[in-house]
CSV table of C-alpha atoms in Angstrom, one decimal:
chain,number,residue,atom,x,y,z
A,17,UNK,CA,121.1,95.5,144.6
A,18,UNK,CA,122.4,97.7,147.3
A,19,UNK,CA,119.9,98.3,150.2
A,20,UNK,CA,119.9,102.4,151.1
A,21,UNK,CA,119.2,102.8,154.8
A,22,UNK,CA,118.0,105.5,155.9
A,23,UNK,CA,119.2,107.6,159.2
A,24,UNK,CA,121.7,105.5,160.4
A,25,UNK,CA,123.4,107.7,162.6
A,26,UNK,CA,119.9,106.5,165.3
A,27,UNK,CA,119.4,103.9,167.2
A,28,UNK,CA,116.1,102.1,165.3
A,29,UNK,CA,118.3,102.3,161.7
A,30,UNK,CA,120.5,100.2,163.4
A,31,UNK,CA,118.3,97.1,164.2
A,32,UNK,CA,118.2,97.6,160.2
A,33,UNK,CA,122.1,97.6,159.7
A,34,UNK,CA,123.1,94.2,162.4
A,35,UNK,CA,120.1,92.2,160.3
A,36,UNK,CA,122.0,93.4,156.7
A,37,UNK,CA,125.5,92.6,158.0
A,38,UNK,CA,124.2,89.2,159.8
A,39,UNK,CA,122.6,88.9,156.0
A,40,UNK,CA,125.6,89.4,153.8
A,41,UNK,CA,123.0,92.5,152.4
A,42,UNK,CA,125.3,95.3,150.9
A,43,UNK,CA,124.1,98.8,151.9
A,44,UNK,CA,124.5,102.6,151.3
A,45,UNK,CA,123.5,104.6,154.9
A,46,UNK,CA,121.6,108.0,153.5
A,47,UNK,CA,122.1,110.4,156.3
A,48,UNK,CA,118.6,111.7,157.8
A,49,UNK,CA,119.1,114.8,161.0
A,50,UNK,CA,116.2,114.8,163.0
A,51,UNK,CA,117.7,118.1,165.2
A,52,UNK,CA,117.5,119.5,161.1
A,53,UNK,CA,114.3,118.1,161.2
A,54,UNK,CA,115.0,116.4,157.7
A,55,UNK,CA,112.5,113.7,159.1
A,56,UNK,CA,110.0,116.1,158.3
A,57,UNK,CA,110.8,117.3,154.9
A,58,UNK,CA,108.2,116.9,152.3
A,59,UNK,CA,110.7,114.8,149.8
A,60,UNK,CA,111.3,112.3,153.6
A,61,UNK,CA,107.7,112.1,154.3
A,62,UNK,CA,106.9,110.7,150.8
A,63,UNK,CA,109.2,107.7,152.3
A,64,UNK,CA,107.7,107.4,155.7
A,65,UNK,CA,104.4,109.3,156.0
A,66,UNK,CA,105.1,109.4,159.7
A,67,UNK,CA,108.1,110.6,160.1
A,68,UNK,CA,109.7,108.6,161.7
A,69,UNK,CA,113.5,106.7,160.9
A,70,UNK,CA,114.4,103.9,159.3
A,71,UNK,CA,113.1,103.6,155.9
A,72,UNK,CA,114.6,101.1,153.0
A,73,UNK,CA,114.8,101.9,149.6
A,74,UNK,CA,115.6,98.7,147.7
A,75,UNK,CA,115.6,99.4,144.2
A,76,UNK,CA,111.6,100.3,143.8
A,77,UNK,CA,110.6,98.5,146.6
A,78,UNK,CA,110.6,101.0,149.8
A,79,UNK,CA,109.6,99.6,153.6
A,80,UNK,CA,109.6,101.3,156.7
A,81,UNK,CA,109.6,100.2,160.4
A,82,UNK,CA,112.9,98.6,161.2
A,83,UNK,CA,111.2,95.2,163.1
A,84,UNK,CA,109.6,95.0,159.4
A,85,UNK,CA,112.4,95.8,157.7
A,86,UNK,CA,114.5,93.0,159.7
A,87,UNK,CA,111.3,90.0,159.0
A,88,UNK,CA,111.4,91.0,155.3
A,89,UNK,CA,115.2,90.2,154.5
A,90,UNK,CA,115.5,87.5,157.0
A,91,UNK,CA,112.6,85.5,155.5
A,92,UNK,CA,114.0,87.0,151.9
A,93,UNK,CA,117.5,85.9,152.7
A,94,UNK,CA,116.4,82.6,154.8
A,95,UNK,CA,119.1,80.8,153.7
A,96,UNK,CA,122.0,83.1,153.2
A,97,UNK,CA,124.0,84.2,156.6
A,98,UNK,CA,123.0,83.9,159.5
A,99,UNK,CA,119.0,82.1,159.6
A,100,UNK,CA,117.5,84.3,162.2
A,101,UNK,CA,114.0,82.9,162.1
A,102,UNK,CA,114.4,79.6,163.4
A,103,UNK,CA,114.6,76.3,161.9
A,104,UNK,CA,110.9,75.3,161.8
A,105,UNK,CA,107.6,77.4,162.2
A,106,UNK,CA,107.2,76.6,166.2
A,107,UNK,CA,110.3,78.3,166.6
A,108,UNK,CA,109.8,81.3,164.7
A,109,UNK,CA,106.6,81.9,166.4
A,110,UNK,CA,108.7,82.2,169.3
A,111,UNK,CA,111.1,84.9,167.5
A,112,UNK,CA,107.7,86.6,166.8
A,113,UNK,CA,106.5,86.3,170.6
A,114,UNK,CA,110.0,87.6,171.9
A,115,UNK,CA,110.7,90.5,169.2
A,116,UNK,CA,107.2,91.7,170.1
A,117,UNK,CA,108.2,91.6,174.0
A,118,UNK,CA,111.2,93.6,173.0
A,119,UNK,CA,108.9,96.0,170.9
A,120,UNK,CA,105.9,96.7,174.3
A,121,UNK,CA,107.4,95.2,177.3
A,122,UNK,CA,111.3,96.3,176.9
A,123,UNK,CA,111.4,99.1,174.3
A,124,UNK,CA,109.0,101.7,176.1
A,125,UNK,CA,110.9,101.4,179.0
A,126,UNK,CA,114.1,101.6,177.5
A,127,UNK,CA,113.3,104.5,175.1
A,128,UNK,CA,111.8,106.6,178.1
A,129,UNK,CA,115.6,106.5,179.5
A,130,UNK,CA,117.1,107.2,176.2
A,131,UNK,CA,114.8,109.9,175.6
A,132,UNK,CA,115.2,111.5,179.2
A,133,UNK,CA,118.8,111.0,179.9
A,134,UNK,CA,120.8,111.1,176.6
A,135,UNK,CA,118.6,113.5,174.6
A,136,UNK,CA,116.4,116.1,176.4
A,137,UNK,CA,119.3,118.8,176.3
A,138,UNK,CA,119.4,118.2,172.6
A,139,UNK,CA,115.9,118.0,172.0
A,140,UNK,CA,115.1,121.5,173.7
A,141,UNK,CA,112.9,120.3,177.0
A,142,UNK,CA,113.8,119.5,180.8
A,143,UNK,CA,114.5,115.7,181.9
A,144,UNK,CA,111.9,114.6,183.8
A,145,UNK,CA,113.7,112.4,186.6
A,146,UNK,CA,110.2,110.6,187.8
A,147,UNK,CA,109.7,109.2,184.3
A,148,UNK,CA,113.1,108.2,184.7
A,149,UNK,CA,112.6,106.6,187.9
A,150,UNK,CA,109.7,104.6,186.9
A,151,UNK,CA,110.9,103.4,183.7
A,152,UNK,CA,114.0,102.1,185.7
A,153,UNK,CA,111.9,100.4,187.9
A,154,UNK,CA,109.6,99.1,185.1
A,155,UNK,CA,112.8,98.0,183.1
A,156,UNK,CA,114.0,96.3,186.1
A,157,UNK,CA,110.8,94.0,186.3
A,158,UNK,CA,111.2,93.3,182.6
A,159,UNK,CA,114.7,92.3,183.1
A,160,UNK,CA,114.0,89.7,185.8
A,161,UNK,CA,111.7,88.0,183.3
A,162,UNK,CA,114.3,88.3,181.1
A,163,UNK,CA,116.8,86.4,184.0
A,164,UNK,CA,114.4,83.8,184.4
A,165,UNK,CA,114.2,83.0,180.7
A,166,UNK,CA,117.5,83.1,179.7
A,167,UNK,CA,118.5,80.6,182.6
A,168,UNK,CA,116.7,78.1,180.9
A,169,UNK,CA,117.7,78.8,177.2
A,170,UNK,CA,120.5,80.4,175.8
A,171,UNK,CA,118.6,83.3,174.0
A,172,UNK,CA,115.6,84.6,173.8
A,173,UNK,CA,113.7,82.8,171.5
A,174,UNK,CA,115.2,79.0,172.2
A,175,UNK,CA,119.1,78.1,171.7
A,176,UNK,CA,119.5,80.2,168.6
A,177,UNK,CA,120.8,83.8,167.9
A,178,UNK,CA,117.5,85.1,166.3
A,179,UNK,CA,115.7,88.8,165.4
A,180,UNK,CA,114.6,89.0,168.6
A,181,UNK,CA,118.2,88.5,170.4
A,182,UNK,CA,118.8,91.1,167.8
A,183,UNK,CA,116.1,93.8,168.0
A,184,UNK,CA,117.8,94.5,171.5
A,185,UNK,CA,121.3,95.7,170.7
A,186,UNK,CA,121.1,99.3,170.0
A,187,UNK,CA,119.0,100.4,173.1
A,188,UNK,CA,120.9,98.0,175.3
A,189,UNK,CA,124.0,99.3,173.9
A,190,UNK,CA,122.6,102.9,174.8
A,191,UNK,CA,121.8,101.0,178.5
A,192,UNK,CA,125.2,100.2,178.8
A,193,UNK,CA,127.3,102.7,177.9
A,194,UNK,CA,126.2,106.4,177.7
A,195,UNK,CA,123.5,105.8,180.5
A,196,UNK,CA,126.0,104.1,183.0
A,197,UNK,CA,123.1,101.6,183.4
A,198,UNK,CA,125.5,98.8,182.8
A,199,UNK,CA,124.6,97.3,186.7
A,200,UNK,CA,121.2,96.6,185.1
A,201,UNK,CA,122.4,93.7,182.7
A,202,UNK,CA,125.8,92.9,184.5
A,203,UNK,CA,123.5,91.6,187.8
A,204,UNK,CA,121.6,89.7,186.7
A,205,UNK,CA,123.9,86.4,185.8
A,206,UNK,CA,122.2,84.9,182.8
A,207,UNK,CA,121.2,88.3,181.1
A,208,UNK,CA,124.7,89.8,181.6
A,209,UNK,CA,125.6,86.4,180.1
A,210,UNK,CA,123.6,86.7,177.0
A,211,UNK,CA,124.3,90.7,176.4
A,212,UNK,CA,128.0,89.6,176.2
A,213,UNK,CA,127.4,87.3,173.6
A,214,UNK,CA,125.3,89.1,171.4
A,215,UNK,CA,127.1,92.3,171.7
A,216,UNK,CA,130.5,90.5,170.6
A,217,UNK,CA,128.9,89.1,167.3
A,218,UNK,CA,130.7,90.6,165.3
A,219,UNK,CA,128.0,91.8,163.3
A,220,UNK,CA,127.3,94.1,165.9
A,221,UNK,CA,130.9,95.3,166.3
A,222,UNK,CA,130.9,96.8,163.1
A,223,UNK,CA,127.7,98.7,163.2
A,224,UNK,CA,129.3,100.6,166.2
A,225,UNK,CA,132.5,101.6,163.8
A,226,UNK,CA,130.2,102.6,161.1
S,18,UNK,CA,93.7,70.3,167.9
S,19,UNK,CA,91.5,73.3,169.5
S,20,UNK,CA,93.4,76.3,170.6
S,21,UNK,CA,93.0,77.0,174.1
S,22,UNK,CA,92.6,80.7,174.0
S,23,UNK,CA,92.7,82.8,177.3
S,24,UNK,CA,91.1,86.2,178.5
S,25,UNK,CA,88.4,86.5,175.5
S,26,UNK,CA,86.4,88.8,177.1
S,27,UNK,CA,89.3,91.5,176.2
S,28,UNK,CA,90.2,93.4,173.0
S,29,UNK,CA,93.6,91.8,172.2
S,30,UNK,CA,92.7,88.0,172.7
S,31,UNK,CA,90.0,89.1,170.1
S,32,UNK,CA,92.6,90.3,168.0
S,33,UNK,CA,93.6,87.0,168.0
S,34,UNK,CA,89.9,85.2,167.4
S,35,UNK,CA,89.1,87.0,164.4
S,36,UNK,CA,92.7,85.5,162.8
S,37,UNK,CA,91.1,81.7,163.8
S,38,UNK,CA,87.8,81.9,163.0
S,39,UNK,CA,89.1,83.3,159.6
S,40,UNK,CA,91.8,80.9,159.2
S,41,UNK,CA,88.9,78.1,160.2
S,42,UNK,CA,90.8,77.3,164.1
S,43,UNK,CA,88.6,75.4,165.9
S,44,UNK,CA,89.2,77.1,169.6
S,45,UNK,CA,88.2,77.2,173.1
S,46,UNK,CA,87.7,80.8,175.4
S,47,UNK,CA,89.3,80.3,178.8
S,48,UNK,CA,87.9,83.0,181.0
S,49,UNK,CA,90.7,85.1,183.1
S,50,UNK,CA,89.3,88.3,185.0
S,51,UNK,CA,91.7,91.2,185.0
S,52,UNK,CA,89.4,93.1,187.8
S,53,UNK,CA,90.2,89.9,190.2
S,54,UNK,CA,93.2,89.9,189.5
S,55,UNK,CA,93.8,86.6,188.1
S,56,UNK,CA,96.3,87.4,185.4
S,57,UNK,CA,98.6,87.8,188.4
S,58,UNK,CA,97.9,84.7,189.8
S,59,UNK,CA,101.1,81.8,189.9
S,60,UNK,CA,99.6,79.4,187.6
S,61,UNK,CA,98.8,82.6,184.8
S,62,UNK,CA,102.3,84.1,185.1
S,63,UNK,CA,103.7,80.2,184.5
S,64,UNK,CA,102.1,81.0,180.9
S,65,UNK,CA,102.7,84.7,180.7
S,66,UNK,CA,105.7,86.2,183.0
S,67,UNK,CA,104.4,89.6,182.1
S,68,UNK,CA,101.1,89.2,183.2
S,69,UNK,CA,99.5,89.9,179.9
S,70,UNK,CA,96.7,88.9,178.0
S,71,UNK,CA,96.8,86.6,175.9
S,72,UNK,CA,98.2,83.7,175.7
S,73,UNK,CA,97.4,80.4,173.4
S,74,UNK,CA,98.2,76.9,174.5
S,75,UNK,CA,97.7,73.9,171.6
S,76,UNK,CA,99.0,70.8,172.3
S,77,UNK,CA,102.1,71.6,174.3
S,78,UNK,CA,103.2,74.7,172.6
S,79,UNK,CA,102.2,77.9,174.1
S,80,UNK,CA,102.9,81.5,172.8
S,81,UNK,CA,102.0,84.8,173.8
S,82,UNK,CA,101.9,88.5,172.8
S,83,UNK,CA,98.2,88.7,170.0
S,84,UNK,CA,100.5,90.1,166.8
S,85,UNK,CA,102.8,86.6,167.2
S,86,UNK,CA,100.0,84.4,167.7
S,87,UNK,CA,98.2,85.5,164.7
S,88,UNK,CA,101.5,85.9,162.5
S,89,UNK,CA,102.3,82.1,163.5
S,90,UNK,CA,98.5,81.0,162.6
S,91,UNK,CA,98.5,83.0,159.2
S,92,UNK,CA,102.0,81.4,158.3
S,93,UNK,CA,101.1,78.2,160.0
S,94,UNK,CA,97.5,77.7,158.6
S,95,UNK,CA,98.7,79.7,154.9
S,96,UNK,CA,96.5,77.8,152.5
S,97,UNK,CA,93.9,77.0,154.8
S,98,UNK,CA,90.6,79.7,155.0
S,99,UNK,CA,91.6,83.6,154.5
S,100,UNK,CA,95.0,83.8,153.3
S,101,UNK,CA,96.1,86.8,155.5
S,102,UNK,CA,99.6,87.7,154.7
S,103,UNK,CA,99.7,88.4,151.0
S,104,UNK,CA,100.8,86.5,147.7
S,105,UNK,CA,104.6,87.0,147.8
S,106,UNK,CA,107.5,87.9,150.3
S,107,UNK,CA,106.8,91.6,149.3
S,108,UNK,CA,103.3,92.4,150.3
S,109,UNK,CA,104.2,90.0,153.1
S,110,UNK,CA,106.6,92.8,154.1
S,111,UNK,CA,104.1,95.5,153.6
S,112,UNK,CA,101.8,93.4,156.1
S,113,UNK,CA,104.2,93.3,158.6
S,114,UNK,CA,105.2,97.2,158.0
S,115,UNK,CA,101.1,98.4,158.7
S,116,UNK,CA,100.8,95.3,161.7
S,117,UNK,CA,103.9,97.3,163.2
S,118,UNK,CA,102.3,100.8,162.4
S,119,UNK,CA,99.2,100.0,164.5
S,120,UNK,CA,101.4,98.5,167.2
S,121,UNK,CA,103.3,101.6,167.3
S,122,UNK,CA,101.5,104.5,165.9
S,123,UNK,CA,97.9,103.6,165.9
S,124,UNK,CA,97.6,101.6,169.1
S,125,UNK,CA,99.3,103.4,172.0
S,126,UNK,CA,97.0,106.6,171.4
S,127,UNK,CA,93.7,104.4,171.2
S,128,UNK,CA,94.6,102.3,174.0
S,129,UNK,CA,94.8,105.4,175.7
S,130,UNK,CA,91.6,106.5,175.0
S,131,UNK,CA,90.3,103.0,175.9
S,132,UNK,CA,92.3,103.0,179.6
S,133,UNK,CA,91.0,106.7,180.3
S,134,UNK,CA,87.6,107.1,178.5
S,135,UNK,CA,86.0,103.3,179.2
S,136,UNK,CA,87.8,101.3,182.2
S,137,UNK,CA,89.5,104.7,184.2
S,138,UNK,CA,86.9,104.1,186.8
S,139,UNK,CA,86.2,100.2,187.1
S,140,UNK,CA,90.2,100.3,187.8
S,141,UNK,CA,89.8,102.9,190.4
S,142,UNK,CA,91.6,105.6,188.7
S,143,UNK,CA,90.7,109.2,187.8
S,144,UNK,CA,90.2,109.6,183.9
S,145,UNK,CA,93.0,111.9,182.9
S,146,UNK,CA,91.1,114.3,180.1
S,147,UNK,CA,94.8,116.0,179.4
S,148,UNK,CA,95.7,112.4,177.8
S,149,UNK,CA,92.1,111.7,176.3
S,150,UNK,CA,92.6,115.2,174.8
S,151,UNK,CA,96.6,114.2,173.4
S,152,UNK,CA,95.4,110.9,172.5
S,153,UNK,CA,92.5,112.2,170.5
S,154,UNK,CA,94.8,114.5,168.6
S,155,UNK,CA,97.6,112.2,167.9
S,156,UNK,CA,95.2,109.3,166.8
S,157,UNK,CA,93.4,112.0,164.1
S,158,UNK,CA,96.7,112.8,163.0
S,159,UNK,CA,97.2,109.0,162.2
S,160,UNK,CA,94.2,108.6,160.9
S,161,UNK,CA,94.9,111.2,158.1
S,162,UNK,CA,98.1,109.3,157.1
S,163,UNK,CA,95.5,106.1,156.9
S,164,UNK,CA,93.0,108.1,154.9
S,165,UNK,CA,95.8,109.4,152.6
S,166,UNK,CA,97.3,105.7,151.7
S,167,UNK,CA,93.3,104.2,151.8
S,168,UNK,CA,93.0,106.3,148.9
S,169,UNK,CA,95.2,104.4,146.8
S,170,UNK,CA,95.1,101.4,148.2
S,171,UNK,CA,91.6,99.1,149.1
S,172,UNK,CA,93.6,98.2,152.3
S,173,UNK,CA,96.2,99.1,154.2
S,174,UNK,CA,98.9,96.8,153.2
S,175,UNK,CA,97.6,96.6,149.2
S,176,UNK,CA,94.4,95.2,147.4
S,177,UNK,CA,94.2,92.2,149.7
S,178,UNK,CA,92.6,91.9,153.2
S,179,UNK,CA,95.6,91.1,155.8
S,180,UNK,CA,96.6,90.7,159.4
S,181,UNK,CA,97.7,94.3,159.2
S,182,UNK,CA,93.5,95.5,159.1
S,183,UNK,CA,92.8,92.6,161.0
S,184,UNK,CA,94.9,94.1,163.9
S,185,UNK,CA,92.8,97.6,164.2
S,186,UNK,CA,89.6,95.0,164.6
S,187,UNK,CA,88.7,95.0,168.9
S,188,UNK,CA,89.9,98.6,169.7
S,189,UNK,CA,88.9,100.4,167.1
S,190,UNK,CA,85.2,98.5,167.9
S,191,UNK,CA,85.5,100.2,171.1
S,192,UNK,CA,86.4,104.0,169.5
S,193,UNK,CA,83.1,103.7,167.2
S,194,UNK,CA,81.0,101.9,169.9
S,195,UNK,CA,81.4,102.9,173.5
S,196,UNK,CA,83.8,105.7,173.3
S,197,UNK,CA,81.2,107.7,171.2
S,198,UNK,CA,84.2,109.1,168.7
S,199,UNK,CA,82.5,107.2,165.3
S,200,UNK,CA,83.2,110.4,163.5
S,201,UNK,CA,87.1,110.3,163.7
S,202,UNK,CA,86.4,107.3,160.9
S,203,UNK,CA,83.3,108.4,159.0
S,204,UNK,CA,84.7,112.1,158.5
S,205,UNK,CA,87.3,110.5,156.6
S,206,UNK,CA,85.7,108.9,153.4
S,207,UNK,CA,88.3,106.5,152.6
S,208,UNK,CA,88.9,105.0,156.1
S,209,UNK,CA,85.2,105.3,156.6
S,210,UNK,CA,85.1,102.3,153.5
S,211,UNK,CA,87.6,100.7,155.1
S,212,UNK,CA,86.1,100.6,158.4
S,213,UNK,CA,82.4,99.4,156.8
S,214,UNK,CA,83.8,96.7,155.1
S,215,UNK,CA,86.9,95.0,157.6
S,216,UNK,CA,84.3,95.4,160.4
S,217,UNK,CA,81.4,93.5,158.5
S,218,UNK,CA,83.1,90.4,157.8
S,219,UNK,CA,81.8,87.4,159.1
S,220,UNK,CA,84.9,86.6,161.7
S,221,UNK,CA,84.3,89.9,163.4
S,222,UNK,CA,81.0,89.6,163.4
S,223,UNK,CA,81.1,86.3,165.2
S,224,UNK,CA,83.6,87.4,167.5
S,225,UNK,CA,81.1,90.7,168.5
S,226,UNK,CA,78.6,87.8,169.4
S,227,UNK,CA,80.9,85.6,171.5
């Protein structure tokens, strides 16, 4: 069964796309243009009452919200490509602990700067440079946790490549190289150290040719 | 092996005491005071870098953040008391879709409310009724996407109680209790049911007692 993904031209789809690849999951991308506003299309919200990108359609099962969408075929799928759970239930509690401080300690921070410096033209209203400055600042802070962590284990979770290593990559990716935030990750010695290897998986490399 | 359980006076350790008593956890409240400050305190931020509440220690392992402490007692604890994550790897998924939907579209709008309608002043800050007035808004909107699929569904993840309702539990307490706004859930006759029977179960009830 091929897994459609949809709006996988955006950042979220794209946690969606690394877990599939990582997976050995086939899957069609079904363009979604939220400047269209086909995210708000009575046929899209039938698939995601909120509105919001990615949803799955995988054969009549649908799911929506990508860090549920990456749980559900890595606990599917435990065994086939890369295990990205961990190998016992102590560690995936971990996965769980860090893909949540990815999804309220790193993302709103993260997302703030994506919203304000790559899309506000786009999206019709004025950047707002003290949001920017304080979710710099804020990201910074989360970062040095981040430094402190990852000088004691080689990823997030333990010494495993896991979901929440994972969740990261398209917002960092954003960090990186549109923002020209790159000095954010490539100071800090054992986070720069960790971006570099996730962000060469080659997994990853082929989402950004997609 | 009791769970050492810290900062139970607050609504997300709670979130996380309703998931024990219902799995049947024995468990022990460790007091931390957020208006003295001692979630910033060097022994507390050895446990939680980010200075959150809260954070479970049993045995040796510790883990943090209230939506991967309960996901690791549900998985952890599956065949022991409520069985909160569904029969098969598919409503599993739909758990862990409506857990992220009040992590991301439920729970920033009440925990706005909360912040700005019940602790604005004991924190020394100036309730900000432009953002109790947004918040409001955005939170009914959600709400009508609840109502919409508790109409079809006895709760939100299927015809089984989950982790996913389980999650709504402390702050939603606060929106019908001290924030005076019961009638954002009983103008809406299917969340209304909800609402009446998640929040007279016997763990909840316990945990309104503690």
């Amino acid at each position: 069964m091929v897994v459609k993904v949809y709006g996988t031209a955006y950042a979220s789809p794209k946690r969606v796309l690394v877990c599939l690849i990582e997976k050995g999951i086939e899957f069609e991308a079904i363009p979604v243009d939220l400047i269209k506003g086909e995210h708000r299309s009575p046929e899209y919200l039938k698939l995601q009452p909120f509105g919001a990108l990615p949803v799955i359609e995988d054969g009549d099962y649908t799911l929506y919200e990508s860090r549920a969408i990456i749980r559900y075929y890595a606990e599917k799928y435990k065994s086939q490509g890369t295990d990205l759970l961990g190998k016992d239930i102590e560690e995936r509690g971990l996965v769980e602990q860090w893909l949540e401080v990815e999804a309220h300690n790193y993302h709103p921070h993260i997302y703030n700067l994506t919203l304000h410096i790559l899309f506000a033209s786009a999206l019709g209203f004025p950047a707002d440079e003290k949001i920017i400055k304080e979710s710099e600042e804020k990201l910074a802070k989360v970062l040095d946790v981040y430094e402190e962590r990852l000088s004691k284990s080689k990823y997030l979770a333990g010494d495993f490549f896991s979901l929440a290593d994972l969740s990261h990559l398209p917002f960092t990716q954003y960090l990186v190289g549109p923002m020209n935030r790159e000095h954010m990750i490539s100071s800090r010695k054992h986070v720069s150290r960790w971006w570099t290897e996730i962000s060469n998986r080659p997994s990853w490399k082929k989402v950004l040719q997609l």
